[in-house]
PDB file of C-alpha atoms and ligand atoms in Angstrom:
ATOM      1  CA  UNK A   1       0.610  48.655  57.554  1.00 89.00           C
ATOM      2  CA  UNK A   2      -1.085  45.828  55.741  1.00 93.00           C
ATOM      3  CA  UNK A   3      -1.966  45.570  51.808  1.00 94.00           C
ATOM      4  CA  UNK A   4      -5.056  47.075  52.285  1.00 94.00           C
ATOM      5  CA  UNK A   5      -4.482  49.749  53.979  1.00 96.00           C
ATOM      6  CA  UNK A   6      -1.273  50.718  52.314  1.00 96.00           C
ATOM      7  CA  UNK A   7      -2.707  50.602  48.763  1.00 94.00           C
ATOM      8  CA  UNK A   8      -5.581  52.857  49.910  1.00 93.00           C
ATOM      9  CA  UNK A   9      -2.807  55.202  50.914  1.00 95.00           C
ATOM     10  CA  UNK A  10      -1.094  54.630  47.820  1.00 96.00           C
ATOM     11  CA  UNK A  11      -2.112  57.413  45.414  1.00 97.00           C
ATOM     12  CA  UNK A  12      -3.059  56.324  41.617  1.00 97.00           C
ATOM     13  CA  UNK A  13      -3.303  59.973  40.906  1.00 97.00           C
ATOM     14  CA  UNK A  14       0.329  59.760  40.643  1.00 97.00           C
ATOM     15  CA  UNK A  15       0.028  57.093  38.115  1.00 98.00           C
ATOM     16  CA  UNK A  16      -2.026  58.752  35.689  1.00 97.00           C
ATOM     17  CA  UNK A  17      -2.449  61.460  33.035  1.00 95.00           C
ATOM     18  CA  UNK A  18      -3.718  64.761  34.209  1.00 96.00           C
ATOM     19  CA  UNK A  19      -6.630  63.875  32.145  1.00 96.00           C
ATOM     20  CA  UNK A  20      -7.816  60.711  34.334  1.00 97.00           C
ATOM     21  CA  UNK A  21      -6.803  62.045  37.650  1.00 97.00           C
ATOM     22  CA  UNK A  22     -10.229  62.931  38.704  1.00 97.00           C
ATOM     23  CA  UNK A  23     -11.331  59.521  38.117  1.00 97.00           C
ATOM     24  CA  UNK A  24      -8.405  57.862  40.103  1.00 97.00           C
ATOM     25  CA  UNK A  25     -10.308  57.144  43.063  1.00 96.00           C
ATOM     26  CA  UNK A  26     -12.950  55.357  41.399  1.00 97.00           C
ATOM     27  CA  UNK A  27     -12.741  51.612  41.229  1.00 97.00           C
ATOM     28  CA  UNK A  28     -11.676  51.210  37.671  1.00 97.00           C
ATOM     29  CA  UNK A  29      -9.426  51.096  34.662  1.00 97.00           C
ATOM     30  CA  UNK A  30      -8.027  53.503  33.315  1.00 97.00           C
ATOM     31  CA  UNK A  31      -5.515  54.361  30.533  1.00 97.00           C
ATOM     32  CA  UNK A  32      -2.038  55.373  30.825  1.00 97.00           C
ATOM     33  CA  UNK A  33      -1.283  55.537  26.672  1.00 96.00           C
ATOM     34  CA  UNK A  34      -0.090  53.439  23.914  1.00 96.00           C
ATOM     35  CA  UNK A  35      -3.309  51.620  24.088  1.00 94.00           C
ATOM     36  CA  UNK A  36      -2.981  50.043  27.504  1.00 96.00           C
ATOM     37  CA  UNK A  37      -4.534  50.482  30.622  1.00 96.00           C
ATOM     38  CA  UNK A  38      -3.872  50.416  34.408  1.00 96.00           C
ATOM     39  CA  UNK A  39      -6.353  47.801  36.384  1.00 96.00           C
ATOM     40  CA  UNK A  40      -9.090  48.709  38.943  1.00 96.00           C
ATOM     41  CA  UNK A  41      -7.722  48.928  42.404  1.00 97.00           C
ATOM     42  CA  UNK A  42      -9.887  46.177  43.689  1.00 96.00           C
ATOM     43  CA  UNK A  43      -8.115  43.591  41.235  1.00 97.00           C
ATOM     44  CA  UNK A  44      -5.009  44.793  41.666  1.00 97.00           C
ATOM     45  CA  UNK A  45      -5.245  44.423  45.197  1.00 97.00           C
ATOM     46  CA  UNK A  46      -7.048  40.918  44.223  1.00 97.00           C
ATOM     47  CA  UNK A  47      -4.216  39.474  42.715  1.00 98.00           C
ATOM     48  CA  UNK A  48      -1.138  40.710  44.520  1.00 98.00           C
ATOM     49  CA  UNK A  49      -3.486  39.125  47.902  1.00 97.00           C
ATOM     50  CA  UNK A  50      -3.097  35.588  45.612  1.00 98.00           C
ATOM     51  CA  UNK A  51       0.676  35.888  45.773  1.00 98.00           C
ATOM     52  CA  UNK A  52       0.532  35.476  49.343  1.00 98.00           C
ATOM     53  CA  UNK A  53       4.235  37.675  49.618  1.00 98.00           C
ATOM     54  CA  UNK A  54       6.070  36.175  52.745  1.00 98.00           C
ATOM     55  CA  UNK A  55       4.877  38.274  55.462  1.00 97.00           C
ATOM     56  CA  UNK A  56       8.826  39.158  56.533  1.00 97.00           C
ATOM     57  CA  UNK A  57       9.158  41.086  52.917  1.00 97.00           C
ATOM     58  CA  UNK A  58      11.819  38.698  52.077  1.00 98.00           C
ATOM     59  CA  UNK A  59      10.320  37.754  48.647  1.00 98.00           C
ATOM     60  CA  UNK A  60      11.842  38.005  45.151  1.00 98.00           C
ATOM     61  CA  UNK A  61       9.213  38.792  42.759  1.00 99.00           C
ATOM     62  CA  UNK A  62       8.697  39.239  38.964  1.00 98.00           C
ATOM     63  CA  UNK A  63       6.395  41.207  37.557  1.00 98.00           C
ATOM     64  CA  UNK A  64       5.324  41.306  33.947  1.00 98.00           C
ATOM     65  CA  UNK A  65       3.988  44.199  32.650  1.00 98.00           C
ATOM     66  CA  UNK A  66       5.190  47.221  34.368  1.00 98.00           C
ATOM     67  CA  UNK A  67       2.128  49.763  32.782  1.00 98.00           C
ATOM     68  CA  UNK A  68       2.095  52.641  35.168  1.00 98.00           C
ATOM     69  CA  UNK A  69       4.148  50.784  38.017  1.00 98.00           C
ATOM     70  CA  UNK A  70       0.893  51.439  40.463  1.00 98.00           C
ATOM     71  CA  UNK A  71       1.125  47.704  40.852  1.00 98.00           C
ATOM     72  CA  UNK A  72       5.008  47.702  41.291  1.00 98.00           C
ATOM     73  CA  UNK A  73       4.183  49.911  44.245  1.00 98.00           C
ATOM     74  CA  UNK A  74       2.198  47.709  45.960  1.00 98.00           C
ATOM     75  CA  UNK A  75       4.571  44.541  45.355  1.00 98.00           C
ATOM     76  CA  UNK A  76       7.821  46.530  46.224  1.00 98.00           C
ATOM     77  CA  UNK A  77       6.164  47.412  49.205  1.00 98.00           C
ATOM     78  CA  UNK A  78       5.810  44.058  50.745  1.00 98.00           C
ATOM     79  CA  UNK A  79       8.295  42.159  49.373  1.00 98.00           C
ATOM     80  CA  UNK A  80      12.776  42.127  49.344  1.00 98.00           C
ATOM     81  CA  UNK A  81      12.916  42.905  45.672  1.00 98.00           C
ATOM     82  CA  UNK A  82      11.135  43.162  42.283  1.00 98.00           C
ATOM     83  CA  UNK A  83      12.050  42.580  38.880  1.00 99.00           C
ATOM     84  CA  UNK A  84       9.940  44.171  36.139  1.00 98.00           C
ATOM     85  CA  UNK A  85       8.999  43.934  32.589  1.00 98.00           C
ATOM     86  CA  UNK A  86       7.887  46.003  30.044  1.00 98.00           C
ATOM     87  CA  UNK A  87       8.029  46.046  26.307  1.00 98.00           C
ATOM     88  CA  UNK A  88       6.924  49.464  25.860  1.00 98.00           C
ATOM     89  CA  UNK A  89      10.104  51.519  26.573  1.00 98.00           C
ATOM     90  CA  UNK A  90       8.103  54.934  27.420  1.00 98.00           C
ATOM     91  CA  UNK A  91       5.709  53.478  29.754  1.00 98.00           C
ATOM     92  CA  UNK A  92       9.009  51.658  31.541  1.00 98.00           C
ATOM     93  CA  UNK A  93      11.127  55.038  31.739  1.00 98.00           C
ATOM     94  CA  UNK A  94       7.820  56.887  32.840  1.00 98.00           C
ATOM     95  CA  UNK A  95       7.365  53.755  35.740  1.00 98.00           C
ATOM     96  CA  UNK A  96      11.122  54.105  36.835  1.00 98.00           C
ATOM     97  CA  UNK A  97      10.788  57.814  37.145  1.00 98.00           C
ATOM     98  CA  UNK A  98       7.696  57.941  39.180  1.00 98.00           C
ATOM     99  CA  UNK A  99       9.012  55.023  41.718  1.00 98.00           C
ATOM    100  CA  UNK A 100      12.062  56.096  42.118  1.00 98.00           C
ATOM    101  CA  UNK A 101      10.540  59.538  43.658  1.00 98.00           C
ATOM    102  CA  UNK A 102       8.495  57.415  45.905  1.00 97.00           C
ATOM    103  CA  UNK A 103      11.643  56.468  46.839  1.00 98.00           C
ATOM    104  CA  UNK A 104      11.756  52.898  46.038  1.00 98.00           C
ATOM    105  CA  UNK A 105      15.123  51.053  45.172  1.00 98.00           C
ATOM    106  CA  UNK A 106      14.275  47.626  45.701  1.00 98.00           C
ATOM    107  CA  UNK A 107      12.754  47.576  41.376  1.00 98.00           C
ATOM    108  CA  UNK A 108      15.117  46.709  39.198  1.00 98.00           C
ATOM    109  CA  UNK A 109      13.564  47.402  35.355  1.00 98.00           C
ATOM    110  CA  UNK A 110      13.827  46.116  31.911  1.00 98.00           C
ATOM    111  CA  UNK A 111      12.534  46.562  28.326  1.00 98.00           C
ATOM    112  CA  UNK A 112      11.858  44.003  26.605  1.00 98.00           C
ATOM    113  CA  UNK A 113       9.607  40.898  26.569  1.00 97.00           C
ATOM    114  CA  UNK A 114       8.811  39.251  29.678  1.00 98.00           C
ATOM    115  CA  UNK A 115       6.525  36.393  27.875  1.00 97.00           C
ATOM    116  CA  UNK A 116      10.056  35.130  28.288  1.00 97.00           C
ATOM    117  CA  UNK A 117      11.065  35.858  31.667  1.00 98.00           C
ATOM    118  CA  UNK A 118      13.993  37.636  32.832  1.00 98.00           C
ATOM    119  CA  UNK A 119      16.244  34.477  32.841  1.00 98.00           C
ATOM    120  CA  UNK A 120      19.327  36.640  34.453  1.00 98.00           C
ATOM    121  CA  UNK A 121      17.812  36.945  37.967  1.00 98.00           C
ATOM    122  CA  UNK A 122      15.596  33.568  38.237  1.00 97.00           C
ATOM    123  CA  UNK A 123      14.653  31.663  39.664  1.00 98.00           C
ATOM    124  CA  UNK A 124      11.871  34.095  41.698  1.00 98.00           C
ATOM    125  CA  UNK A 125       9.231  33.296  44.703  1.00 98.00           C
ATOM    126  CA  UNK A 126       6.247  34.871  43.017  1.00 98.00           C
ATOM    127  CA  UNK A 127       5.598  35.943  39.447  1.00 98.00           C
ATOM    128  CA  UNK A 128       2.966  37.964  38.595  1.00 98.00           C
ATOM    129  CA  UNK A 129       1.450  38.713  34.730  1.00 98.00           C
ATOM    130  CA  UNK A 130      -0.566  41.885  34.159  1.00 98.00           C
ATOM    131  CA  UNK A 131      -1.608  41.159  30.549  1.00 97.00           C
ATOM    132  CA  UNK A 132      -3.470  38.310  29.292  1.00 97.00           C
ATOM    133  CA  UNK A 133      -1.881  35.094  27.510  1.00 96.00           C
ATOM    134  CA  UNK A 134      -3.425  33.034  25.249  1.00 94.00           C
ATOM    135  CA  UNK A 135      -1.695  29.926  27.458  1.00 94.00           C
ATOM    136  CA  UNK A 136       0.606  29.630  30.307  1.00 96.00           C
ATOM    137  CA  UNK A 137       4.116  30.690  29.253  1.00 96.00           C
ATOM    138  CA  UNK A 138       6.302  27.902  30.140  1.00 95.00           C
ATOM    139  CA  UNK A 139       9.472  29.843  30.734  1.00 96.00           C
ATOM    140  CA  UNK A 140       7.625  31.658  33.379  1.00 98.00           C
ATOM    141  CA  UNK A 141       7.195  28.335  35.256  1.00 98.00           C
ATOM    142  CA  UNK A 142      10.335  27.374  34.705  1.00 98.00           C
ATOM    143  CA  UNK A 143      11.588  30.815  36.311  1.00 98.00           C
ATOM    144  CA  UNK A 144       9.592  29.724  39.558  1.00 98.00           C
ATOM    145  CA  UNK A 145      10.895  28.311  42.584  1.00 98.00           C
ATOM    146  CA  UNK A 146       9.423  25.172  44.185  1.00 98.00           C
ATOM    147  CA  UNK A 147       7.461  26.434  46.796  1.00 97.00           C
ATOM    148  CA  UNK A 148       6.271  29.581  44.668  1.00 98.00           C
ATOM    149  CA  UNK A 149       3.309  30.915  43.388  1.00 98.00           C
ATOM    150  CA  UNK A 150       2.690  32.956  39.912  1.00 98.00           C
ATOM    151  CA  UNK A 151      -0.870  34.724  39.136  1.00 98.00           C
ATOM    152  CA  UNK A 152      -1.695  35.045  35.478  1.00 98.00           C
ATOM    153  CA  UNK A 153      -4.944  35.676  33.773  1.00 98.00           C
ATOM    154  CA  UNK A 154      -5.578  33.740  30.753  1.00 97.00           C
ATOM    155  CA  UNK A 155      -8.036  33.275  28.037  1.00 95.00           C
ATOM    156  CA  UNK A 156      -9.122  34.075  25.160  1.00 92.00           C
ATOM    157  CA  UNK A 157      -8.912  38.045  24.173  1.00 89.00           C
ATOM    158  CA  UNK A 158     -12.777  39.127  25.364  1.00 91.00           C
ATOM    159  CA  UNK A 159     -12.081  37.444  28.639  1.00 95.00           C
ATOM    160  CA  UNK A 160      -9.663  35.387  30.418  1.00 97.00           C
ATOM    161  CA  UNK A 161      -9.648  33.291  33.853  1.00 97.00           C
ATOM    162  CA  UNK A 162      -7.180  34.540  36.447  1.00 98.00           C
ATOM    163  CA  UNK A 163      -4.984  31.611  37.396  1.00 98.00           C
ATOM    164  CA  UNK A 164      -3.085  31.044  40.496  1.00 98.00           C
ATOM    165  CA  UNK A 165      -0.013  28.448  39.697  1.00 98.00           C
ATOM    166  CA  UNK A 166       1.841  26.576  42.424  1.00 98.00           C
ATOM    167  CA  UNK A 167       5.001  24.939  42.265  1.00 98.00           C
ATOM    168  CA  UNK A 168       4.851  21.983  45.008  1.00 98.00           C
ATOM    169  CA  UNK A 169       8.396  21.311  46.935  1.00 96.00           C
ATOM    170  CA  UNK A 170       8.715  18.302  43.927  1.00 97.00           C
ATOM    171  CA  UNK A 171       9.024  21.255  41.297  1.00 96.00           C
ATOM    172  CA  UNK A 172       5.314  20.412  40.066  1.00 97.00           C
ATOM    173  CA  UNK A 173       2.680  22.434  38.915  1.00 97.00           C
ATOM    174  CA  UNK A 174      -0.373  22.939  40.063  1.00 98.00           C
ATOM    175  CA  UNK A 175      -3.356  25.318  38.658  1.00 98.00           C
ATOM    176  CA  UNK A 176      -6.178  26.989  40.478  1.00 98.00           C
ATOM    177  CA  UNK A 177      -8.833  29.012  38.057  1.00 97.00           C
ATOM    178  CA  UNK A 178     -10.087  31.966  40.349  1.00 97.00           C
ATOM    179  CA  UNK A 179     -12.355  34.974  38.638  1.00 96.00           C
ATOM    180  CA  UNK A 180     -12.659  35.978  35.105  1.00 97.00           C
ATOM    181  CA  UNK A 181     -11.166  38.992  34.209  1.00 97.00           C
ATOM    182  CA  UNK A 182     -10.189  41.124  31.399  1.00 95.00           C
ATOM    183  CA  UNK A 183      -6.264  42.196  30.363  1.00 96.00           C
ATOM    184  CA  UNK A 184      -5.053  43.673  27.810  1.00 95.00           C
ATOM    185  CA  UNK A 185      -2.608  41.574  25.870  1.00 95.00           C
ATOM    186  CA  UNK A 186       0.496  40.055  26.763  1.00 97.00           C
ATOM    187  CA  UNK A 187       2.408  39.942  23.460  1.00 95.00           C
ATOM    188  CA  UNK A 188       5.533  38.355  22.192  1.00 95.00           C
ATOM    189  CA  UNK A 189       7.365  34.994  22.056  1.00 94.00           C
ATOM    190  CA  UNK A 190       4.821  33.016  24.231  1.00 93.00           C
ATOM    191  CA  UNK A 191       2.419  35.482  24.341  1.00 92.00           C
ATOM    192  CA  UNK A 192      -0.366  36.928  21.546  1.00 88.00           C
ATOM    193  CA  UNK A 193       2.042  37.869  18.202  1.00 78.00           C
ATOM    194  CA  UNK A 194       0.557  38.730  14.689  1.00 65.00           C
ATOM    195  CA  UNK A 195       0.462  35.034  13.853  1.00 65.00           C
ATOM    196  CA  UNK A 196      -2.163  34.088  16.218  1.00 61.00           C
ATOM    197  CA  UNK A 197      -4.033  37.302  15.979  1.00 55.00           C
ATOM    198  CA  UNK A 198      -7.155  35.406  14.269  1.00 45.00           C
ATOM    199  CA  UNK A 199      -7.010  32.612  16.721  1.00 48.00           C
ATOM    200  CA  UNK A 200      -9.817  34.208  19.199  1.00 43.00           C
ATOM    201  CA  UNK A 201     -11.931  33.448  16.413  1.00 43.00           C
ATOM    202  CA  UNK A 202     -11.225  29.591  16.440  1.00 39.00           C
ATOM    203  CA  UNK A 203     -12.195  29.806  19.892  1.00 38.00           C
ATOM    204  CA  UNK A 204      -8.561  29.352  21.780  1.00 36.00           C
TER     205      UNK A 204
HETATM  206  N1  LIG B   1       0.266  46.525  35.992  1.00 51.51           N
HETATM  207  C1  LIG B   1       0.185  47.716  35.205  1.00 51.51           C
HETATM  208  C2  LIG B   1      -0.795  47.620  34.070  1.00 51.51           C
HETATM  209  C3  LIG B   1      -0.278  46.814  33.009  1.00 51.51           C
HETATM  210  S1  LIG B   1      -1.140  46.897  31.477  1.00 51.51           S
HETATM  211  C4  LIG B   1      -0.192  48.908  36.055  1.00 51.51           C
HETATM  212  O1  LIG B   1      -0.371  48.760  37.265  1.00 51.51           O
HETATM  213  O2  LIG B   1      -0.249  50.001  35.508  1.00 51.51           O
HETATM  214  C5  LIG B   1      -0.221  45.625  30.699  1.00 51.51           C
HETATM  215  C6  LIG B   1       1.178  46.014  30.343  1.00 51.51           C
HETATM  216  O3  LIG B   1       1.825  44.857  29.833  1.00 51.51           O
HETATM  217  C7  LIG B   1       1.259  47.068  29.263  1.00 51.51           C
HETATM  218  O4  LIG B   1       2.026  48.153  29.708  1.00 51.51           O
HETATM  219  C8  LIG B   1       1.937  46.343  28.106  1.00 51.51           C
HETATM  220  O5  LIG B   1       2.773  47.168  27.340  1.00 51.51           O
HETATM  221  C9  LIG B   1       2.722  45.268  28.831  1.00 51.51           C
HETATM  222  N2  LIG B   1       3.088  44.096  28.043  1.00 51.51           N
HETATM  223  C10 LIG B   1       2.358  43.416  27.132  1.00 51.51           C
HETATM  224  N3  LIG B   1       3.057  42.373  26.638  1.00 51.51           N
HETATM  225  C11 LIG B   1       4.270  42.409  27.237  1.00 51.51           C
HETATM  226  C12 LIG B   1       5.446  41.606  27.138  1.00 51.51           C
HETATM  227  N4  LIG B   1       5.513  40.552  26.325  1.00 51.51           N
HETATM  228  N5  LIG B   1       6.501  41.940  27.901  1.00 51.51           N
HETATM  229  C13 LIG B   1       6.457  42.994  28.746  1.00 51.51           C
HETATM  230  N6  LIG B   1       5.381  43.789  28.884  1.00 51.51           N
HETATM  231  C14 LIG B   1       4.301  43.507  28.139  1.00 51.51           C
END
């Protein structure tokens, strides 16, 4: 089955409060609590498509923001292993639980801020950020492999540009702007923390 097909098989339903369900096979967001929110299925699908996962599901992938774990679905899928992020320890538990009877064991899960990575396990073929940065955190480069490829959206809070970053055989980087799009977020070290919270008035 191919990315398309499986995530139309994949059902959000399962990723949502009883109160959104209805509106699960529409093509938008949604929220799943503490103020964040689960991307339309057509972005989703968007941006995992930009990773460009090794068709022989042999890659090692990061993923920051863990939400709902709809997209940790589709990346454990089609790919060897994933290793995911969240800061919010409710939304992480809720994730694990809901994968794990979908029977995945190829997610490995942490709390905690993945502005910084998850150093233990780099370096990783594909990265991929679900919440918006203010700029490119450099310690998710730096977790890359040469020859990998890391979609991020970033921008401003309103609206960001969804980047696709390659790192050539050489170890350098190279950035392709695709859509704009709107995230929630990414907070922490390198990503939005109180200190900057007026900057999207200074026009960052
Ligand atoms: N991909 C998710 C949606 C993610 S919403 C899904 O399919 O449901 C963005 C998520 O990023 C939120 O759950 C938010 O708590 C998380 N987040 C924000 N900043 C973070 C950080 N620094 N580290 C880890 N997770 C973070």
């Amino acid at each position: 089955m191919d990315l398309k097909a499986f995530a139309k098989k994949l059902d959000r339903a399962l990723f949502v409060e009883d109160e959104y369900k209805r509106y699960a096979y529409d093509d938008c967001a949604l929220p799943i609590g503490f103020e964040q929110t689960i991307s339309q299925p057509s972005l989703v699908l968007k941006m995992t498509g930009m990773l460009e996962l090794a068709p022989d599901k042999s890659s090692k992938v990061l993923e920051i923001g863990t939400g709902s774990g709809y997209q940790t679905a589709l990346l454990a899928e089609f790919s060897d292993s994933v290793y995911t992020v969240e800061k919010i320890k409710e939304l992480s538990e809720k994730a694990e639980k809901r994968l794990g009877e979908l029977g995945y064991k190829n997610i490995k899960y942490k709390i905690g801020d993945g502005s910084e990575g998850w150093i233990e396990n780099f370096p990783y073929d594909r990265i991929i950020v679900t919440a918006a940065a203010s700029k490119v955190p450099t310690e998710l480069t730096n977790q890359l492999k040469a020859g990998g490829r890391m979609v991020i959206p970033v921008g401003p809070r309103n609206v960001q540009e969804l980047l696709l970053i390659t790192k050539d055989k050489e170890g350098q980087i190279h950035i392709h702007s695709d859509v704009n799009v709107v995230f929630v977020e990414l907070r922490g070290k390198y990503g939005w923390t109180e200190k900057n919270q007026g900057d999207r008035f200074n026009g960052l």
